[in-house]
Tab-separated table of C-alpha atoms and ligand atoms in Angstrom:
chain	number	residue	atom	x	y	z
A	1	UNK	CA	142.623	114.831	-85.306
A	2	UNK	CA	142.953	114.660	-81.531
A	3	UNK	CA	143.934	118.372	-81.548
A	4	UNK	CA	140.693	119.247	-83.334
A	5	UNK	CA	138.774	117.149	-80.839
A	6	UNK	CA	140.662	118.708	-77.918
A	7	UNK	CA	139.657	122.146	-79.155
A	8	UNK	CA	136.011	121.047	-79.346
A	9	UNK	CA	136.120	119.646	-75.799
A	10	UNK	CA	137.826	122.704	-74.363
A	11	UNK	CA	135.341	124.999	-76.099
A	12	UNK	CA	132.392	123.013	-74.701
A	13	UNK	CA	133.917	122.935	-71.205
A	14	UNK	CA	133.863	126.744	-71.171
A	15	UNK	CA	130.047	126.656	-71.308
A	16	UNK	CA	129.492	123.999	-68.637
A	17	UNK	CA	129.475	125.623	-65.174
A	18	UNK	CA	126.959	123.134	-63.753
A	19	UNK	CA	129.146	120.164	-64.700
A	20	UNK	CA	132.170	121.835	-63.102
A	21	UNK	CA	130.209	122.521	-59.915
A	22	UNK	CA	128.859	118.946	-59.824
A	23	UNK	CA	132.384	117.592	-60.290
A	24	UNK	CA	133.622	119.464	-57.242
A	25	UNK	CA	130.614	118.372	-55.156
A	26	UNK	CA	131.203	114.738	-56.123
A	27	UNK	CA	134.959	115.022	-55.573
A	28	UNK	CA	134.359	115.970	-51.954
A	29	UNK	CA	132.466	112.669	-51.390
A	30	UNK	CA	135.114	110.543	-53.129
A	31	UNK	CA	132.626	107.798	-54.039
A	32	UNK	CA	133.524	107.489	-57.713
A	33	UNK	CA	137.231	106.973	-57.199
A	34	UNK	CA	138.256	103.546	-58.468
A	35	UNK	CA	134.778	102.661	-59.769
A	36	UNK	CA	134.274	101.261	-63.271
A	37	UNK	CA	131.899	103.655	-64.997
A	38	UNK	CA	130.424	103.023	-68.459
A	39	UNK	CA	129.133	105.964	-70.490
A	40	UNK	CA	126.703	104.935	-73.227
A	41	UNK	CA	125.366	108.413	-74.010
A	42	UNK	CA	125.527	110.042	-77.431
A	43	UNK	CA	129.230	110.803	-77.699
A	44	UNK	CA	129.632	114.514	-78.395
A	45	UNK	CA	132.204	117.005	-77.074
A	46	UNK	CA	129.822	117.755	-74.192
A	47	UNK	CA	129.620	114.084	-73.215
A	48	UNK	CA	133.400	113.894	-73.445
A	49	UNK	CA	133.561	116.655	-70.808
A	50	UNK	CA	131.558	114.390	-68.479
A	51	UNK	CA	133.926	111.515	-69.284
A	52	UNK	CA	136.958	113.627	-68.449
A	53	UNK	CA	135.297	114.870	-65.261
A	54	UNK	CA	134.767	111.246	-64.210
A	55	UNK	CA	138.384	110.402	-65.023
A	56	UNK	CA	139.510	113.383	-62.936
A	57	UNK	CA	137.516	111.911	-60.041
A	58	UNK	CA	139.507	108.693	-60.266
A	59	UNK	CA	136.857	106.598	-62.040
A	60	UNK	CA	137.910	103.981	-64.575
A	61	UNK	CA	135.771	105.177	-67.481
A	62	UNK	CA	134.831	103.352	-70.665
A	63	UNK	CA	132.760	104.918	-73.394
A	64	UNK	CA	130.488	103.412	-76.031
A	65	UNK	CA	130.438	105.029	-79.460
A	66	UNK	CA	128.053	104.245	-82.290
A	67	UNK	CA	128.246	104.281	-86.041
A	68	UNK	CA	125.861	107.144	-86.772
A	69	UNK	CA	126.292	109.901	-84.219
A	70	UNK	CA	129.795	109.582	-82.753
A	71	UNK	CA	132.267	112.185	-83.936
A	72	UNK	CA	135.707	110.737	-84.669
A	73	UNK	CA	137.489	113.872	-83.424
A	74	UNK	CA	135.927	113.358	-80.010
A	75	UNK	CA	137.039	109.728	-79.897
A	76	UNK	CA	140.572	110.777	-80.840
A	77	UNK	CA	140.692	113.399	-78.086
A	78	UNK	CA	139.499	110.930	-75.446
A	79	UNK	CA	141.901	108.220	-76.581
A	80	UNK	CA	144.759	110.728	-76.485
A	81	UNK	CA	143.783	111.090	-72.832
A	82	UNK	CA	144.023	107.264	-72.435
A	83	UNK	CA	140.263	106.786	-72.057
A	84	UNK	CA	138.798	103.563	-73.513
A	85	UNK	CA	136.305	104.265	-76.283
A	86	UNK	CA	134.593	101.214	-77.798
A	87	UNK	CA	133.929	101.964	-81.419
A	88	UNK	CA	134.201	98.610	-83.204
A	89	UNK	CA	133.320	97.807	-86.820
A	90	UNK	CA	129.732	96.978	-85.829
A	91	UNK	CA	127.585	98.512	-83.114
A	92	UNK	CA	127.037	95.064	-81.605
A	93	UNK	CA	130.754	94.316	-81.379
A	94	UNK	CA	131.338	97.728	-79.782
A	95	UNK	CA	128.560	97.101	-77.290
A	96	UNK	CA	129.947	93.683	-76.361
A	97	UNK	CA	133.409	95.110	-75.803
A	98	UNK	CA	131.886	97.852	-73.665
A	99	UNK	CA	129.938	95.322	-71.584
A	100	UNK	CA	133.075	93.162	-71.283
A	101	UNK	CA	134.619	96.044	-69.304
A	102	UNK	CA	132.020	95.116	-66.614
A	103	UNK	CA	130.778	98.586	-65.689
A	104	UNK	CA	129.661	98.951	-62.077
A	105	UNK	CA	127.867	102.182	-62.878
A	106	UNK	CA	126.290	102.903	-66.227
A	107	UNK	CA	124.929	106.061	-67.852
A	108	UNK	CA	122.558	104.711	-70.476
A	109	UNK	CA	120.495	106.301	-73.248
A	110	UNK	CA	117.226	104.699	-74.288
A	111	UNK	CA	118.029	101.841	-71.853
A	112	UNK	CA	119.822	100.242	-74.793
A	113	UNK	CA	122.705	98.739	-72.855
A	114	UNK	CA	120.838	97.817	-69.699
A	115	UNK	CA	118.163	96.003	-71.717
A	116	UNK	CA	120.871	94.228	-73.707
A	117	UNK	CA	122.546	93.148	-70.458
A	118	UNK	CA	119.246	91.790	-69.077
A	119	UNK	CA	118.497	89.913	-72.295
A	120	UNK	CA	121.808	88.724	-73.664
A	121	UNK	CA	124.685	89.565	-71.345
A	122	UNK	CA	123.445	88.496	-67.943
A	123	UNK	CA	127.050	87.764	-67.029
A	124	UNK	CA	127.472	91.549	-66.634
A	125	UNK	CA	124.600	91.935	-64.131
A	126	UNK	CA	126.566	90.878	-61.097
A	127	UNK	CA	129.011	93.767	-61.312
A	128	UNK	CA	126.346	96.337	-62.184
A	129	UNK	CA	125.439	98.465	-59.158
A	130	UNK	CA	123.277	101.086	-60.815
A	131	UNK	CA	122.101	102.754	-64.013
A	132	UNK	CA	121.417	106.425	-64.705
A	133	UNK	CA	118.946	106.683	-67.596
A	134	UNK	CA	119.090	109.753	-69.796
A	135	UNK	CA	115.868	109.849	-71.770
A	136	UNK	CA	112.106	109.298	-71.882
A	137	UNK	CA	112.312	106.355	-74.241
A	138	UNK	CA	114.661	104.616	-71.807
A	139	UNK	CA	112.741	105.373	-68.615
A	140	UNK	CA	109.540	103.938	-70.127
A	141	UNK	CA	110.864	100.380	-70.740
A	142	UNK	CA	112.736	100.407	-67.406
A	143	UNK	CA	109.443	101.127	-65.615
A	144	UNK	CA	107.782	98.356	-67.613
A	145	UNK	CA	110.585	95.974	-66.617
A	146	UNK	CA	110.144	96.981	-62.963
A	147	UNK	CA	106.367	96.420	-63.173
A	148	UNK	CA	106.916	93.008	-64.715
A	149	UNK	CA	109.443	92.103	-62.017
A	150	UNK	CA	112.301	91.546	-64.462
A	151	UNK	CA	114.435	94.595	-63.651
A	152	UNK	CA	117.462	93.515	-61.645
A	153	UNK	CA	119.296	96.760	-60.976
A	154	UNK	CA	118.711	100.128	-59.306
A	155	UNK	CA	118.030	102.868	-61.867
A	156	UNK	CA	117.786	106.633	-61.587
A	157	UNK	CA	115.455	108.371	-64.047
A	158	UNK	CA	117.723	111.329	-64.837
A	159	UNK	CA	115.289	112.204	-67.629
A	160	UNK	CA	112.533	112.956	-65.131
A	161	UNK	CA	114.482	115.573	-63.160
A	162	UNK	CA	113.058	119.051	-63.715
A	163	UNK	CA	116.417	120.392	-64.849
A	164	UNK	CA	116.416	117.664	-67.524
A	165	UNK	CA	112.905	117.371	-68.961
A	166	UNK	CA	112.038	121.059	-68.847
A	167	UNK	CA	115.306	122.083	-70.508
A	168	UNK	CA	116.908	119.293	-72.563
A	169	UNK	CA	113.676	117.863	-73.954
A	170	UNK	CA	111.971	121.226	-74.485
A	171	UNK	CA	114.550	123.925	-75.309
A	172	UNK	CA	117.521	121.760	-76.259
A	173	UNK	CA	115.834	119.302	-78.570
A	174	UNK	CA	113.420	121.946	-79.800
A	175	UNK	CA	116.246	124.127	-81.064
A	176	UNK	CA	118.642	121.426	-82.195
A	177	UNK	CA	116.196	119.253	-84.135
A	178	UNK	CA	114.772	122.169	-86.089
A	179	UNK	CA	118.239	123.620	-86.788
A	180	UNK	CA	119.642	120.238	-87.824
A	181	UNK	CA	116.807	119.621	-90.274
A	182	UNK	CA	117.098	123.100	-91.790
A	183	UNK	CA	120.877	122.818	-92.112
A	184	UNK	CA	120.746	119.323	-93.592
A	185	UNK	CA	118.161	120.279	-96.201
A	186	UNK	CA	118.810	124.009	-96.730
A	187	UNK	CA	115.058	124.685	-97.016
A	188	UNK	CA	113.253	127.770	-95.708
A	189	UNK	CA	111.117	127.623	-92.605
A	190	UNK	CA	109.008	130.828	-92.649
A	191	UNK	CA	105.675	129.971	-94.217
A	192	UNK	CA	106.339	126.226	-94.237
A	193	UNK	CA	103.743	123.779	-92.940
A	194	UNK	CA	105.458	121.980	-90.058
A	195	UNK	CA	103.712	118.899	-88.684
A	196	UNK	CA	104.891	117.769	-85.259
A	197	UNK	CA	103.849	114.252	-84.281
A	198	UNK	CA	103.588	114.037	-80.497
A	199	UNK	CA	103.351	116.993	-78.120
A	200	UNK	CA	105.311	115.867	-75.089
A	201	UNK	CA	108.184	118.091	-73.928
A	202	UNK	CA	110.186	117.344	-77.090
A	203	UNK	CA	107.285	117.986	-79.480
A	204	UNK	CA	106.466	121.163	-77.549
A	205	UNK	CA	110.033	122.416	-77.972
A	206	UNK	CA	110.135	121.581	-81.676
A	207	UNK	CA	106.771	123.268	-82.251
A	208	UNK	CA	107.821	126.381	-80.303
A	209	UNK	CA	111.054	126.739	-82.279
A	210	UNK	CA	109.307	126.160	-85.602
A	211	UNK	CA	106.625	128.736	-84.773
A	212	UNK	CA	109.208	131.264	-83.568
A	213	UNK	CA	110.956	130.957	-86.927
A	214	UNK	CA	107.764	131.535	-88.885
A	215	UNK	CA	106.574	127.982	-89.476
A	216	UNK	CA	102.865	127.170	-89.540
A	217	UNK	CA	102.669	124.372	-86.995
A	218	UNK	CA	100.172	121.520	-86.859
A	219	UNK	CA	100.360	118.977	-84.055
A	220	UNK	CA	99.073	115.407	-84.077
A	221	UNK	CA	98.479	113.677	-80.730
A	222	UNK	CA	96.843	110.637	-79.161
A	223	UNK	CA	96.585	112.100	-75.649
A	224	UNK	CA	93.681	114.538	-75.169
A	225	UNK	CA	95.496	116.702	-72.597
A	226	UNK	CA	98.603	117.076	-74.733
A	227	UNK	CA	96.431	117.837	-77.775
A	228	UNK	CA	94.584	120.507	-75.773
A	229	UNK	CA	97.905	121.988	-74.641
A	230	UNK	CA	99.020	122.235	-78.274
A	231	UNK	CA	95.729	123.956	-79.142
A	232	UNK	CA	96.121	126.442	-76.268
A	233	UNK	CA	99.705	127.086	-77.391
A	234	UNK	CA	98.270	128.228	-80.722
A	235	UNK	CA	98.990	125.191	-82.879
A	236	UNK	CA	96.497	123.548	-85.204
A	237	UNK	CA	95.670	119.996	-84.105
A	238	UNK	CA	94.709	117.400	-86.691
A	239	UNK	CA	94.792	113.642	-87.191
A	240	UNK	CA	98.047	112.468	-88.764
A	241	UNK	CA	96.459	111.235	-91.984
A	242	UNK	CA	95.043	114.722	-92.565
A	243	UNK	CA	98.114	116.693	-91.470
A	244	UNK	CA	100.577	114.605	-93.443
A	245	UNK	CA	98.968	115.713	-96.720
A	246	UNK	CA	99.975	119.365	-96.238
A	247	UNK	CA	103.308	118.875	-94.432
A	248	UNK	CA	106.400	120.546	-95.842
A	249	UNK	CA	108.297	119.258	-92.819
A	250	UNK	CA	107.045	116.351	-90.733
A	251	UNK	CA	108.938	115.809	-87.490
A	252	UNK	CA	108.161	112.955	-85.115
A	253	UNK	CA	108.599	113.301	-81.349
A	254	UNK	CA	106.705	110.367	-79.849
A	255	UNK	CA	109.578	108.183	-78.632
A	256	UNK	CA	107.704	105.064	-79.723
A	257	UNK	CA	108.502	102.843	-82.678
A	258	UNK	CA	106.133	102.716	-85.691
A	259	UNK	CA	104.411	106.026	-84.774
A	260	UNK	CA	104.526	107.128	-88.426
A	261	UNK	CA	104.431	104.382	-91.045
A	262	UNK	CA	104.967	103.903	-94.751
A	263	UNK	CA	101.186	104.022	-95.183
A	264	UNK	CA	101.188	107.523	-93.654
A	265	UNK	CA	104.207	108.584	-95.715
A	266	UNK	CA	102.401	107.594	-98.913
A	267	UNK	CA	100.178	110.675	-98.345
A	268	UNK	CA	103.097	113.121	-98.356
A	269	UNK	CA	103.379	115.800	-101.014
A	270	UNK	CA	106.193	115.990	-103.505
A	271	UNK	CA	109.204	117.573	-101.777
A	272	UNK	CA	108.008	116.953	-98.220
A	273	UNK	CA	110.725	116.265	-95.664
A	274	UNK	CA	110.471	113.767	-92.807
A	275	UNK	CA	112.747	113.816	-89.750
A	276	UNK	CA	112.816	112.121	-86.375
A	277	UNK	CA	113.281	114.162	-83.203
A	278	UNK	CA	112.471	111.452	-80.693
A	279	UNK	CA	113.988	108.048	-80.089
A	280	UNK	CA	115.545	107.527	-83.488
A	281	UNK	CA	115.416	104.350	-85.513
A	282	UNK	CA	111.927	102.932	-85.898
A	283	UNK	CA	109.838	105.929	-84.793
A	284	UNK	CA	109.290	106.556	-88.481
A	285	UNK	CA	108.903	103.138	-90.091
A	286	UNK	CA	108.689	103.548	-93.896
A	287	UNK	CA	108.575	99.761	-94.412
A	288	UNK	CA	105.296	99.395	-92.505
A	289	UNK	CA	102.332	99.627	-94.904
A	290	UNK	CA	102.378	101.396	-98.256
A	291	UNK	CA	105.043	100.913	-100.872
A	292	UNK	CA	107.568	103.581	-100.017
A	293	UNK	CA	110.836	102.917	-101.829
A	294	UNK	CA	113.953	104.372	-100.251
A	295	UNK	CA	116.192	105.853	-102.940
A	296	UNK	CA	119.579	107.531	-103.132
A	297	UNK	CA	121.109	109.929	-100.673
A	298	UNK	CA	120.517	113.193	-102.527
A	299	UNK	CA	122.689	115.305	-100.230
A	300	UNK	CA	124.581	114.482	-97.032
A	301	UNK	CA	122.099	113.032	-94.561
A	302	UNK	CA	119.059	113.335	-96.839
A	303	UNK	CA	117.595	110.338	-98.687
A	304	UNK	CA	114.886	110.320	-101.358
A	305	UNK	CA	111.689	108.367	-100.659
A	306	UNK	CA	109.736	107.398	-103.764
A	307	UNK	CA	106.004	107.158	-103.127
A	308	UNK	CA	103.473	105.187	-105.139
A	309	UNK	CA	101.732	108.469	-106.064
A	310	UNK	CA	104.853	109.299	-108.099
A	311	UNK	CA	105.857	111.982	-105.576
A	312	UNK	CA	109.326	112.106	-104.020
A	313	UNK	CA	109.668	112.945	-100.343
A	314	UNK	CA	112.907	113.078	-98.343
A	315	UNK	CA	114.087	111.440	-95.145
A	316	UNK	CA	116.655	113.111	-92.901
A	317	UNK	CA	119.404	111.029	-91.238
A	318	UNK	CA	117.820	107.760	-92.382
A	319	UNK	CA	115.323	108.120	-89.559
A	320	UNK	CA	117.901	108.384	-86.771
A	321	UNK	CA	117.512	111.303	-84.352
A	322	UNK	CA	118.161	114.299	-86.604
A	323	UNK	CA	119.870	116.514	-84.046
A	324	UNK	CA	122.453	114.002	-82.862
A	325	UNK	CA	123.112	112.555	-86.317
A	326	UNK	CA	123.233	115.371	-88.855
A	327	UNK	CA	123.506	118.116	-86.252
A	328	UNK	CA	125.702	118.601	-83.215
A	329	UNK	CA	123.079	117.597	-80.675
A	330	UNK	CA	121.573	119.799	-78.027
A	331	UNK	CA	123.175	123.147	-77.148
A	332	UNK	CA	126.099	122.990	-74.731
A	333	UNK	CA	124.383	124.915	-71.925
A	334	UNK	CA	121.485	122.456	-72.032
A	335	UNK	CA	123.737	119.414	-71.924
A	336	UNK	CA	125.600	121.102	-69.077
A	337	UNK	CA	122.457	120.565	-66.993
A	338	UNK	CA	121.770	117.020	-68.218
A	339	UNK	CA	125.361	115.869	-67.762
A	340	UNK	CA	125.714	117.511	-64.344
A	341	UNK	CA	122.635	115.496	-63.354
A	342	UNK	CA	124.199	112.353	-64.826
A	343	UNK	CA	127.306	112.878	-62.718
A	344	UNK	CA	125.273	113.450	-59.561
A	345	UNK	CA	123.180	110.369	-60.387
A	346	UNK	CA	126.234	108.145	-60.878
A	347	UNK	CA	127.619	109.407	-57.573
A	348	UNK	CA	124.338	108.633	-55.810
A	349	UNK	CA	124.213	105.158	-57.325
A	350	UNK	CA	127.812	104.553	-56.231
A	351	UNK	CA	126.638	104.614	-52.614
A	352	UNK	CA	125.034	101.252	-53.463
A	353	UNK	CA	122.043	101.711	-51.179
A	354	UNK	CA	119.254	102.182	-53.727
A	355	UNK	CA	116.879	99.265	-54.111
A	356	UNK	CA	116.229	97.601	-57.453
A	357	UNK	CA	113.654	99.747	-59.269
A	358	UNK	CA	113.344	103.088	-61.032
A	359	UNK	CA	113.916	106.074	-58.749
A	360	UNK	CA	113.712	109.839	-59.161
A	361	UNK	CA	116.684	112.035	-58.356
A	362	UNK	CA	116.195	113.816	-55.027
A	363	UNK	CA	114.875	117.348	-55.403
A	364	UNK	CA	117.913	118.959	-53.760
A	365	UNK	CA	120.125	117.713	-56.623
A	366	UNK	CA	117.839	119.368	-59.146
A	367	UNK	CA	117.954	122.572	-57.105
A	368	UNK	CA	121.742	122.501	-56.789
A	369	UNK	CA	122.269	121.898	-60.506
A	370	UNK	CA	119.914	124.759	-61.397
A	371	UNK	CA	121.547	127.026	-58.815
A	372	UNK	CA	125.022	126.391	-60.245
A	373	UNK	CA	123.966	127.677	-63.679
A	374	UNK	CA	122.216	130.647	-62.102
A	375	UNK	CA	125.338	131.509	-60.120
A	376	UNK	CA	127.471	131.314	-63.257
A	377	UNK	CA	125.002	133.658	-64.973
A	378	UNK	CA	125.261	136.113	-62.064
A	379	UNK	CA	121.606	135.644	-61.151
A	380	UNK	CA	120.575	135.919	-57.506
A	381	UNK	CA	117.456	134.294	-56.095
A	382	UNK	CA	115.129	135.900	-53.589
A	383	UNK	CA	114.259	134.250	-50.299
A	384	UNK	CA	110.800	134.591	-48.762
A	385	UNK	CA	110.569	136.880	-45.737
A	386	UNK	CA	109.712	135.422	-42.329
A	387	UNK	CA	106.053	136.471	-42.501
A	388	UNK	CA	105.610	134.930	-45.919
A	389	UNK	CA	107.297	131.721	-44.747
A	390	UNK	CA	104.838	131.570	-41.860
A	391	UNK	CA	101.898	132.251	-44.201
A	392	UNK	CA	103.077	129.501	-46.540
A	393	UNK	CA	102.981	127.017	-43.665
A	394	UNK	CA	99.517	128.097	-42.503
A	395	UNK	CA	96.092	126.817	-43.503
B	401	NAD	N1	116.740	114.012	-79.861
B	401	NAD	C1	117.069	114.315	-78.599
B	401	NAD	O1	118.118	114.928	-78.338
B	401	NAD	C2	116.121	113.967	-77.512
B	401	NAD	C3	116.208	114.631	-76.269
B	401	NAD	C4	115.292	114.309	-75.274
B	401	NAD	C5	114.346	113.315	-75.506
B	401	NAD	N2	114.342	112.653	-76.705
B	401	NAD	C6	113.364	111.609	-77.030
B	401	NAD	O2	112.243	112.240	-77.625
B	401	NAD	C7	111.083	111.414	-77.438
B	401	NAD	C8	109.953	112.230	-76.860
B	401	NAD	O3	110.327	112.685	-75.591
B	401	NAD	P1	109.261	113.356	-74.618
B	401	NAD	O4	109.965	113.584	-73.337
B	401	NAD	O5	108.560	114.461	-75.301
B	401	NAD	O6	108.259	112.085	-74.472
B	401	NAD	P2	106.760	111.994	-73.934
B	401	NAD	O7	106.477	110.537	-73.804
B	401	NAD	O8	106.573	112.870	-72.754
B	401	NAD	O9	105.890	112.609	-75.124
B	401	NAD	C9	105.577	111.909	-76.281
B	401	NAD	C10	104.216	112.382	-76.767
B	401	NAD	O10	103.916	111.705	-77.995
B	401	NAD	C11	102.550	111.365	-77.983
B	401	NAD	N3	102.341	110.243	-78.899
B	401	NAD	C12	102.663	108.946	-78.742
B	401	NAD	N4	102.314	108.241	-79.835
B	401	NAD	C13	101.773	109.116	-80.703
B	401	NAD	C14	101.234	108.991	-82.006
B	401	NAD	N5	101.181	107.815	-82.624
B	401	NAD	N6	100.757	110.089	-82.606
B	401	NAD	C15	100.807	111.302	-81.991
B	401	NAD	N7	101.307	111.481	-80.752
B	401	NAD	C16	101.787	110.404	-80.124
B	401	NAD	C17	102.260	111.022	-76.529
B	401	NAD	O11	100.866	111.119	-76.250
B	401	NAD	C18	103.086	112.052	-75.796
B	401	NAD	O12	102.352	113.242	-75.536
B	401	NAD	C19	111.563	110.278	-76.519
B	401	NAD	O13	111.965	109.199	-77.309
B	401	NAD	C20	112.791	110.849	-75.869
B	401	NAD	O14	113.637	109.824	-75.410
B	401	NAD	C21	115.170	112.992	-77.723
């Protein structure tokens, strides 16, 4: 199995020029050598390339797997390389073992581990120098913790870098969520009514992919600007309780628990499919309101939902993030950017001079990560001429 995993890692590595460039930049500084680094990101071949890059830099890396999205081949390949992967019988046991390794630097996803450490494993706070947070639904609670004065560690909002949000959230998740749902269900998209709940970067990407493939897209929003953006992008905009009635596919992208409830799901048509593209568990909450009864898994990753109307709708991946659970996650080239940023963020945190709080990555790191993919693609940038530079500085 480790050979299969090794093949997957090597294949991914061939599409990750930005990670390779970041590795060499970080190697020159030498700050990660000997540091205990915990990786709590969705464990895919791409993530494993980051793990191996860290190991090559002399870091002592430990990795947290989980029961729904981790691929066993990837674990086998990393273990064959003597890297510690915590993948216990329960997610909690795995997380405890991971925290027991006392990471000094942590790459977290959804702030799951850092929140757990603040709440239940405060013994691990002393060793923790810094946290690089991958996604919107992790940055949000970290900022809330900072505002409430309970955050006790320096954090970098990797999610908010331009080379993350504008690529991973939009193009990566847009493509991978739609593809994962179509593959898992084998239904046709052209002509289908696709309802996207939430029009942040992720919802925008999902809507764009669905429209490009011939879907008829309706967006539901609670923010007037985002709703207006959806309208200008050519989507219909409706309240959820109206849109849900005509959805063939309903995909959530809000990043907030209980955004779509059982009461909403009760309005679905027979055969409608629900999937989560945002934070995963809880964003769609079928137990809240209504009398939705979860039934059998009717095909791999697709469960029947029996509604009180007598209709049967279907839930993809039991409400976990569809792309990372029943699909293979975001495209490699996209994760190349996100994981290069993660590496640069961990290196920056290793300096140990960031104050407690949530910080943005410096702009030059964003620029360097973007430039490394451009270079690999053979694309050359222009530079402004001297007169233009002078004009740009004038008033
Ligand atoms: N699956 C993946 O691979 C992947 C990748 C990147 C981000 N994410 C996750 O996707 C989620 C969305 O990310 P984002 O960057 O677009 O977040 P965002 O916060 O920028 O956008 C979310 C949007 O949802 C809207 N919203 C909130 N509640 C709503 C409701 N009840 N009804 C309708 N709209 C509602 C908000 O107004 C906002 O415009 C986050 O959880 C993020 O962590 C997933």
